Amino acid sequence: MIEEKIVNGINVTKLYSTIDTIKERPGLAKFQFRATNKWVNSMHNRAKVKDFYGAGKEDDTRTEPYVFDADEPQVLLGEDQGANPVEYVLVALSACLTTSLVAHAAVKGIQLDEVESRLEGDLDVRGFLGISNSVRRGYEKIRVTFKIKSNATREQLLELIDVAQKRSPVFDITHNTTPITVTLET
Amino acid sequence: MIEEKIVNGINVTKLYSTIDTIKERPGLAKFQFRATNKWVNSMHNRAKVKDFYGAGKEDDTRTEPYVFDADEPQVLLGEDQGANPVEYVLVALSACLTTSLVAHAAVKGIQLDEVESRLEGDLDVRGFLGISNSVRRGYEKIRVTFKIKSNATREQLLELIDVAQKRSPVFDITHNTTPITVTLET
């Protein structure tokens, strides 16, 4: 029986054994995540997330989908039946940076007590509305501020903030370019 | 009393009057969307979306926050208490492309009966795990397939697919680069 090392609730022993397995069989690292979406009415639509492929097979551990309603607030002509699409981007980014930070702290043996963050994204809707072509459609800038409670030094925490950005998939997707193809089913 | 034009549930008359107002006062187009996040344990964290700034003031129409749990599935060492961060990216992208498509159809007077989409994102977890530096952290590729029921011609629908990509803020954020700053609160 191997004694397992758990830091920040993360099983570091299992994480290292997963890394070793993937090093031997890189094909296991290939994942495909999925979502479906169905328009409801006006600005309101509903996305579902359930199945995915990873670790060499279709995952079947989820019995029910996660369901997400998206809409626009009234000031953007919606009925506010859910967060809007660009707010979901901030949700994704906040979650990914947090997970990356906590996981890498665990690997380094740094115990964290509290991790909170606040995100702000500046968006000029003239882009989306087609009023100006010199205004970009998406966020002009996103600011993330972390507040961490831990016995670690400020230097260690700053290093975690740095590693979180370097490792986070959503930071990469948002900060860098990602190829997307959009097609119409015949 | 002006007769209002409603297409796909969207008040096109109000949309045009909003565009006219913004053309006169571009400062009203400046929005700031926000999210907060709090780590729960291990890979599990919780994001909240509520207040935002737009149309020249702090919006106060939302009384309760939208709450989103994020976690990783078991195969990625989580406890699957929510969709994972990269799945939230697909939610955001699906919602934004759908809204952009439906809104621009409304402007063009094209009535839509059903709009569904399916998204797939390919991700090699060797990036996140730090096993390989030549593998990117985020999605290598995202594919979106739309299925639309409408009396419009295929040519019109293909044009909508094209305009949706050009106008969608989340498509822009994901497909292009977005500046992000991450700081640690003192």
GROMACS .gro file of C-alpha atoms in nm:
model
  372
    1MET     CA    1   0.000   0.000   0.000
    2ILE     CA    2   0.149   0.331  -0.115
    3GLU     CA    3   0.086   0.629   0.109
    4GLU     CA    4  -0.090   0.893  -0.099
    5LYS     CA    5   0.011   1.257  -0.086
    6ILE     CA    6  -0.292   1.487  -0.081
    7VAL     CA    7  -0.237   1.865  -0.104
    8ASN     CA    8  -0.522   2.116  -0.151
    9GLY     CA    9  -0.753   1.816  -0.187
   10ILE     CA   10  -0.558   1.700  -0.492
   11ASN     CA   11  -0.414   1.350  -0.493
   12VAL     CA   12  -0.059   1.435  -0.599
   13THR     CA   13   0.049   1.070  -0.595
   14LYS     CA   14  -0.227   0.985  -0.843
   15LEU     CA   15  -0.142   1.296  -1.049
   16TYR     CA   16   0.220   1.182  -1.083
   17SER     CA   17   0.115   0.829  -1.171
   18THR     CA   18  -0.120   0.972  -1.437
   19ILE     CA   19   0.169   1.176  -1.577
   20ASP     CA   20   0.390   0.864  -1.587
   21THR     CA   21   0.120   0.666  -1.767
   22ILE     CA   22   0.073   0.940  -2.027
   23LYS     CA   23   0.449   0.969  -2.082
   24GLU     CA   24   0.450   0.601  -2.176
   25ARG     CA   25   0.133   0.622  -2.386
   26PRO     CA   26   0.092   0.978  -2.521
   27GLY     CA   27  -0.227   0.881  -2.708
   28LEU     CA   28  -0.408   0.874  -2.372
   29ALA     CA   29  -0.356   1.252  -2.350
   30LYS     CA   30  -0.585   1.317  -2.646
   31PHE     CA   31  -0.921   1.453  -2.530
   32GLN     CA   32  -1.221   1.580  -2.719
   33PHE     CA   33  -1.467   1.796  -2.528
   34ARG     CA   34  -1.812   1.875  -2.666
   35ALA     CA   35  -2.115   2.095  -2.626
   36THR     CA   36  -2.448   2.118  -2.801
   37ASN     CA   37  -2.664   2.427  -2.823
   38LYS     CA   38  -3.029   2.485  -2.910
   39TRP     CA   39  -3.180   2.824  -2.975
   40VAL     CA   40  -3.483   2.895  -2.753
   41ASN     CA   41  -3.605   3.237  -2.870
   42SER     CA   42  -3.465   3.584  -2.936
   43MET     CA   43  -3.123   3.609  -2.761
   44HIS     CA   44  -3.198   3.307  -2.539
   45ASN     CA   45  -3.033   2.972  -2.611
   46ARG     CA   46  -2.941   2.664  -2.411
   47ALA     CA   47  -2.613   2.471  -2.415
   48LYS     CA   48  -2.557   2.120  -2.284
   49VAL     CA   49  -2.232   1.948  -2.189
   50LYS     CA   50  -2.211   1.576  -2.119
   51ASP     CA   51  -2.006   1.325  -2.314
   52PHE     CA   52  -1.639   1.356  -2.403
   53TYR     CA   53  -1.356   1.141  -2.530
   54GLY     CA   54  -1.037   1.098  -2.332
   55ALA     CA   55  -0.782   0.854  -2.192
   56GLY     CA   56  -0.836   0.632  -2.495
   57LYS     CA   57  -1.214   0.596  -2.480
   58GLU     CA   58  -1.557   0.759  -2.470
   59ASP     CA   59  -1.619   0.859  -2.112
   60ASP     CA   60  -1.947   0.730  -1.971
   61THR     CA   61  -1.929   0.848  -1.610
   62ARG     CA   62  -2.173   1.136  -1.655
   63THR     CA   63  -2.536   1.029  -1.647
   64GLU     CA   64  -2.692   1.376  -1.684
   65PRO     CA   65  -2.583   1.676  -1.889
   66TYR     CA   66  -2.481   2.010  -1.741
   67VAL     CA   67  -2.729   2.264  -1.879
   68PHE     CA   68  -2.650   2.633  -1.934
   69ASP     CA   69  -2.895   2.903  -2.036
   70ALA     CA   70  -2.749   3.203  -2.214
   71ASP     CA   71  -2.927   3.528  -2.285
   72GLU     CA   72  -2.858   3.900  -2.290
   73PRO     CA   73  -2.957   4.146  -2.018
   74GLN     CA   74  -3.243   4.387  -2.093
   75VAL     CA   75  -3.012   4.672  -2.189
   76LEU     CA   76  -2.881   4.449  -2.469
   77LEU     CA   77  -3.236   4.361  -2.581
   78GLY     CA   78  -3.254   4.022  -2.411
   79GLU     CA   79  -3.469   3.892  -2.127
   80ASP     CA   80  -3.183   3.795  -1.896
   81GLN     CA   81  -3.264   3.426  -1.877
   82GLY     CA   82  -2.897   3.348  -1.814
   83ALA     CA   83  -2.544   3.489  -1.818
   84ASN     CA   84  -2.445   3.621  -2.158
   85PRO     CA   85  -2.186   3.455  -2.384
   86VAL     CA   86  -1.898   3.688  -2.295
   87GLU     CA   87  -1.972   3.641  -1.924
   88TYR     CA   88  -1.933   3.264  -1.981
   89VAL     CA   89  -1.583   3.337  -2.113
   90LEU     CA   90  -1.496   3.497  -1.778
   91VAL     CA   91  -1.644   3.195  -1.596
   92ALA     CA   92  -1.424   2.963  -1.806
   93LEU     CA   93  -1.112   3.173  -1.755
   94SER     CA   94  -1.165   3.215  -1.378
   95ALA     CA   95  -1.222   2.842  -1.333
   96CYS     CA   96  -0.922   2.741  -1.541
   97LEU     CA   97  -0.676   2.981  -1.379
   98THR     CA   98  -0.797   2.872  -1.034
   99THR     CA   99  -0.761   2.501  -1.112
  100SER     CA  100  -0.419   2.553  -1.270
  101LEU     CA  101  -0.303   2.757  -0.972
  102VAL     CA  102  -0.433   2.512  -0.711
  103ALA     CA  103  -0.299   2.206  -0.895
  104HIS     CA  104   0.048   2.351  -0.938
  105ALA     CA  105   0.053   2.462  -0.577
  106ALA     CA  106  -0.028   2.100  -0.483
  107VAL     CA  107   0.259   1.971  -0.696
  108LYS     CA  108   0.496   2.216  -0.525
  109GLY     CA  109   0.360   2.118  -0.183
  110ILE     CA  110   0.218   2.466  -0.118
  111GLN     CA  111  -0.097   2.450   0.089
  112LEU     CA  112  -0.363   2.709   0.010
  113ASP     CA  113  -0.640   2.818   0.246
  114GLU     CA  114  -0.847   3.044   0.021
  115VAL     CA  115  -0.830   3.140  -0.345
  116GLU     CA  116  -1.060   3.407  -0.479
  117SER     CA  117  -1.052   3.601  -0.802
  118ARG     CA  118  -1.232   3.883  -0.971
  119LEU     CA  119  -1.242   3.929  -1.347
  120GLU     CA  120  -1.331   4.231  -1.557
  121GLY     CA  121  -1.362   4.238  -1.934
  122ASP     CA  122  -1.395   4.558  -2.135
  123LEU     CA  123  -1.619   4.532  -2.438
  124ASP     CA  124  -1.736   4.798  -2.680
  125VAL     CA  125  -2.063   4.674  -2.832
  126ARG     CA  126  -2.012   4.889  -3.146
  127GLY     CA  127  -1.813   4.591  -3.278
  128PHE     CA  128  -2.093   4.338  -3.239
  129LEU     CA  129  -2.356   4.585  -3.365
  130GLY     CA  130  -2.151   4.653  -3.677
  131ILE     CA  131  -2.139   5.028  -3.606
  132SER     CA  132  -1.761   5.046  -3.631
  133ASN     CA  133  -1.512   4.820  -3.804
  134SER     CA  134  -1.220   4.966  -3.610
  135VAL     CA  135  -1.368   4.841  -3.280
  136ARG     CA  136  -1.302   4.477  -3.210
  137ARG     CA  137  -1.598   4.246  -3.141
  138GLY     CA  138  -1.453   4.074  -2.836
  139TYR     CA  139  -1.293   4.194  -2.515
  140GLU     CA  140  -1.042   4.472  -2.564
  141LYS     CA  141  -0.884   4.372  -2.234
  142ILE     CA  142  -0.942   4.124  -1.950
  143ARG     CA  143  -0.812   4.190  -1.598
  144VAL     CA  144  -0.789   3.914  -1.338
  145THR     CA  145  -0.709   3.983  -0.973
  146PHE     CA  146  -0.634   3.698  -0.732
  147LYS     CA  147  -0.665   3.713  -0.355
  148ILE     CA  148  -0.495   3.416  -0.188
  149LYS     CA  149  -0.484   3.313   0.177
  150SER     CA  150  -0.187   3.087   0.246
  151ASN     CA  151   0.124   3.052   0.458
  152ALA     CA  152   0.332   3.068   0.140
  153THR     CA  153   0.556   3.367   0.077
  154ARG     CA  154   0.447   3.643  -0.158
  155GLU     CA  155   0.724   3.532  -0.393
  156GLN     CA  156   0.582   3.177  -0.402
  157LEU     CA  157   0.231   3.309  -0.467
  158LEU     CA  158   0.355   3.532  -0.749
  159GLU     CA  159   0.522   3.228  -0.901
  160LEU     CA  160   0.192   3.037  -0.879
  161ILE     CA  161   0.013   3.324  -1.058
  162ASP     CA  162   0.278   3.302  -1.327
  163VAL     CA  163   0.262   2.922  -1.367
  164ALA     CA  164  -0.120   2.930  -1.368
  165GLN     CA  165  -0.113   3.153  -1.676
  166LYS     CA  166   0.151   2.941  -1.848
  167ARG     CA  167  -0.036   2.613  -1.792
  168SER     CA  168  -0.403   2.713  -1.811
  169PRO     CA  169  -0.574   2.586  -2.128
  170VAL     CA  170  -0.841   2.861  -2.121
  171PHE     CA  171  -0.576   3.131  -2.072
  172ASP     CA  172  -0.404   2.989  -2.381
  173ILE     CA  173  -0.730   2.972  -2.582
  174THR     CA  174  -0.825   3.329  -2.488
  175HIS     CA  175  -0.485   3.494  -2.493
  176ASN     CA  176  -0.360   3.324  -2.810
  177THR     CA  177  -0.524   3.232  -3.139
  178THR     CA  178  -0.729   2.914  -3.169
  179PRO     CA  179  -0.835   2.766  -3.504
  180ILE     CA  180  -1.214   2.735  -3.537
  181THR     CA  181  -1.412   2.601  -3.829
  182VAL     CA  182  -1.786   2.665  -3.853
  183THR     CA  183  -1.991   2.464  -4.100
  184LEU     CA  184  -2.356   2.423  -4.197
  185GLU     CA  185  -2.487   2.069  -4.196
  186THR     CA  186  -2.642   1.974  -4.529
  187MET     CA  187  -4.741   5.461  -3.186
  188ILE     CA  188  -4.471   5.304  -3.404
  189GLU     CA  189  -4.537   4.952  -3.524
  190GLU     CA  190  -4.254   4.734  -3.402
  191LYS     CA  191  -4.089   4.477  -3.626
  192ILE     CA  192  -4.024   4.151  -3.441
  193VAL     CA  193  -3.826   3.875  -3.618
  194ASN     CA  194  -3.704   3.558  -3.442
  195GLY     CA  195  -3.836   3.711  -3.119
  196ILE     CA  196  -3.598   4.004  -3.158
  197ASN     CA  197  -3.738   4.355  -3.161
  198VAL     CA  198  -3.563   4.483  -3.473
  199THR     CA  199  -3.719   4.830  -3.439
  200LYS     CA  200  -3.570   4.862  -3.090
  201LEU     CA  201  -3.237   4.721  -3.213
  202TYR     CA  202  -3.214   4.990  -3.483
  203SER     CA  203  -3.310   5.263  -3.237
  204THR     CA  204  -3.037   5.134  -2.999
  205ILE     CA  205  -2.786   5.148  -3.285
  206ASP     CA  206  -2.892   5.507  -3.366
  207THR     CA  207  -2.857   5.612  -3.001
  208ILE     CA  208  -2.508   5.457  -2.980
  209LYS     CA  209  -2.401   5.624  -3.306
  210GLU     CA  210  -2.485   5.959  -3.146
  211ARG     CA  211  -2.328   5.874  -2.810
  212PRO     CA  212  -2.051   5.612  -2.861
  213GLY     CA  213  -1.970   5.615  -2.488
  214LEU     CA  214  -2.290   5.418  -2.427
  215ALA     CA  215  -2.132   5.124  -2.614
  216LYS     CA  216  -1.869   5.073  -2.346
  217PHE     CA  217  -1.950   4.770  -2.132
  218GLN     CA  218  -1.761   4.598  -1.855
  219PHE     CA  219  -1.861   4.241  -1.773
  220ARG     CA  220  -1.744   4.070  -1.455
  221ALA     CA  221  -1.717   3.739  -1.278
  222THR     CA  222  -1.591   3.632  -0.938
  223ASN     CA  223  -1.457   3.289  -0.852
  224LYS     CA  224  -1.398   3.108  -0.524
  225TRP     CA  225  -1.204   2.785  -0.493
  226VAL     CA  226  -1.404   2.511  -0.316
  227ASN     CA  227  -1.160   2.217  -0.296
  228SER     CA  228  -0.929   2.022  -0.525
  229MET     CA  229  -1.031   2.092  -0.888
  230HIS     CA  230  -1.372   2.227  -0.780
  231ASN     CA  231  -1.441   2.601  -0.785
  232ARG     CA  232  -1.747   2.823  -0.816
  233ALA     CA  233  -1.792   3.130  -1.035
  234LYS     CA  234  -2.061   3.396  -0.999
  235VAL     CA  235  -2.184   3.649  -1.254
  236LYS     CA  236  -2.412   3.937  -1.160
  237ASP     CA  237  -2.328   4.305  -1.192
  238PHE     CA  238  -2.192   4.478  -1.501
  239TYR     CA  239  -2.144   4.827  -1.636
  240GLY     CA  240  -2.300   4.935  -1.964
  241ALA     CA  241  -2.504   5.201  -2.143
  242GLY     CA  242  -2.343   5.465  -1.923
  243LYS     CA  243  -2.418   5.319  -1.581
  244GLU     CA  244  -2.393   5.028  -1.340
  245ASP     CA  245  -2.671   4.787  -1.430
  246ASP     CA  246  -2.895   4.694  -1.136
  247THR     CA  247  -3.158   4.478  -1.304
  248ARG     CA  248  -3.017   4.148  -1.177
  249THR     CA  249  -3.114   4.067  -0.821
  250GLU     CA  250  -2.943   3.727  -0.796
  251PRO     CA  251  -2.612   3.605  -0.938
  252TYR     CA  252  -2.579   3.326  -1.191
  253VAL     CA  253  -2.372   3.055  -1.022
  254PHE     CA  254  -2.148   2.810  -1.207
  255ASP     CA  255  -1.964   2.515  -1.057
  256ALA     CA  256  -1.654   2.399  -1.239
  257ASP     CA  257  -1.464   2.079  -1.176
  258GLU     CA  258  -1.283   1.809  -1.370
  259PRO     CA  259  -1.423   1.466  -1.453
  260GLN     CA  260  -1.282   1.166  -1.263
  261VAL     CA  261  -1.041   1.071  -1.540
  262LEU     CA  262  -0.878   1.414  -1.490
  263LEU     CA  263  -0.863   1.363  -1.112
  264GLY     CA  264  -1.170   1.572  -1.027
  265GLU     CA  265  -1.504   1.479  -0.875
  266ASP     CA  266  -1.718   1.606  -1.164
  267GLN     CA  267  -1.914   1.863  -0.965
  268GLY     CA  268  -1.959   2.072  -1.280
  269ALA     CA  269  -1.849   2.117  -1.640
  270ASN     CA  270  -1.477   2.176  -1.674
  271PRO     CA  271  -1.323   2.510  -1.775
  272VAL     CA  272  -1.260   2.418  -2.139
  273GLU     CA  273  -1.618   2.290  -2.169
  274TYR     CA  274  -1.734   2.636  -2.052
  275VAL     CA  275  -1.543   2.782  -2.347
  276LEU     CA  276  -1.756   2.571  -2.582
  277VAL     CA  277  -2.072   2.686  -2.398
  278ALA     CA  278  -1.966   3.050  -2.446
  279LEU     CA  279  -1.879   3.001  -2.812
  280SER     CA  280  -2.198   2.810  -2.895
  281ALA     CA  281  -2.414   3.071  -2.724
  282CYS     CA  282  -2.241   3.364  -2.891
  283LEU     CA  283  -2.244   3.221  -3.243
  284THR     CA  284  -2.614   3.132  -3.201
  285THR     CA  285  -2.709   3.480  -3.078
  286SER     CA  286  -2.505   3.648  -3.350
  287LEU     CA  287  -2.661   3.428  -3.615
  288VAL     CA  288  -3.020   3.475  -3.493
  289ALA     CA  289  -2.980   3.852  -3.446
  290HIS     CA  290  -2.833   3.906  -3.790
  291ALA     CA  291  -3.103   3.688  -3.945
  292ALA     CA  292  -3.360   3.914  -3.772
  293VAL     CA  293  -3.196   4.226  -3.915
  294LYS     CA  294  -3.207   4.070  -4.263
  295GLY     CA  295  -3.570   3.966  -4.211
  296ILE     CA  296  -3.486   3.595  -4.230
  297GLN     CA  297  -3.716   3.391  -4.009
  298LEU     CA  298  -3.558   3.088  -3.843
  299ASP     CA  299  -3.750   2.789  -3.708
  300GLU     CA  300  -3.473   2.591  -3.537
  301VAL     CA  301  -3.104   2.651  -3.477
  302GLU     CA  302  -2.892   2.378  -3.328
  303SER     CA  303  -2.519   2.338  -3.307
  304ARG     CA  304  -2.262   2.085  -3.198
  305LEU     CA  305  -1.911   2.179  -3.092
  306GLU     CA  306  -1.599   1.968  -3.058
  307GLY     CA  307  -1.267   2.082  -2.919
  308ASP     CA  308  -0.947   1.878  -2.944
  309LEU     CA  309  -0.719   1.907  -2.645
  310ASP     CA  310  -0.399   1.723  -2.564
  311VAL     CA  311  -0.359   1.729  -2.184
  312ARG     CA  312   0.021   1.690  -2.211
  313GLY     CA  313   0.026   2.070  -2.239
  314PHE     CA  314  -0.157   2.135  -1.914
  315LEU     CA  315   0.035   1.860  -1.734
  316GLY     CA  316   0.366   2.008  -1.844
  317ILE     CA  317   0.475   1.682  -2.009
  318SER     CA  318   0.551   1.848  -2.342
  319ASN     CA  319   0.631   2.206  -2.428
  320SER     CA  320   0.561   2.149  -2.796
  321VAL     CA  321   0.196   2.067  -2.722
  322ARG     CA  322  -0.023   2.372  -2.670
  323ARG     CA  323  -0.226   2.401  -2.347
  324GLY     CA  324  -0.555   2.498  -2.507
  325TYR     CA  325  -0.764   2.356  -2.788
  326GLU     CA  326  -0.566   2.260  -3.095
  327LYS     CA  327  -0.884   2.296  -3.299
  328ILE     CA  328  -1.254   2.371  -3.243
  329ARG     CA  329  -1.518   2.251  -3.489
  330VAL     CA  330  -1.871   2.393  -3.489
  331THR     CA  331  -2.153   2.243  -3.695
  332PHE     CA  332  -2.486   2.422  -3.732
  333LYS     CA  333  -2.817   2.263  -3.826
  334ILE     CA  334  -3.079   2.522  -3.920
  335LYS     CA  335  -3.448   2.480  -4.003
  336SER     CA  336  -3.576   2.774  -4.203
  337ASN     CA  337  -3.741   2.867  -4.531
  338ALA     CA  338  -3.429   3.063  -4.623
  339THR     CA  339  -3.211   2.942  -4.911
  340ARG     CA  340  -2.890   2.753  -4.841
  341GLU     CA  341  -2.701   3.053  -4.976
  342GLN     CA  342  -2.870   3.280  -4.720
  343LEU     CA  343  -2.795   3.038  -4.438
  344LEU     CA  344  -2.429   3.013  -4.542
  345GLU     CA  345  -2.413   3.393  -4.535
  346LEU     CA  346  -2.559   3.390  -4.181
  347ILE     CA  347  -2.292   3.139  -4.072
  348ASP     CA  348  -2.032   3.373  -4.217
  349VAL     CA  349  -2.172   3.691  -4.055
  350ALA     CA  350  -2.212   3.511  -3.719
  351GLN     CA  351  -1.837   3.442  -3.713
  352LYS     CA  352  -1.751   3.797  -3.819
  353ARG     CA  353  -1.971   3.959  -3.554
  354SER     CA  354  -1.952   3.718  -3.258
  355PRO     CA  355  -1.750   3.858  -2.966
  356VAL     CA  356  -1.664   3.510  -2.831
  357PHE     CA  357  -1.553   3.392  -3.175
  358ASP     CA  358  -1.324   3.696  -3.184
  359ILE     CA  359  -1.193   3.634  -2.830
  360THR     CA  360  -1.126   3.266  -2.902
  361HIS     CA  361  -1.004   3.287  -3.259
  362ASN     CA  362  -0.788   3.597  -3.212
  363THR     CA  363  -0.559   3.715  -2.935
  364THR     CA  364  -0.700   3.893  -2.630
  365PRO     CA  365  -0.483   4.086  -2.382
  366ILE     CA  366  -0.514   3.949  -2.027
  367THR     CA  367  -0.339   4.074  -1.715
  368VAL     CA  368  -0.334   3.861  -1.401
  369THR     CA  369  -0.231   4.020  -1.074
  370LEU     CA  370  -0.206   3.924  -0.708
  371GLU     CA  371  -0.386   4.153  -0.466
  372THR     CA  372  -0.156   4.283  -0.196
   0.00000   0.00000   0.00000
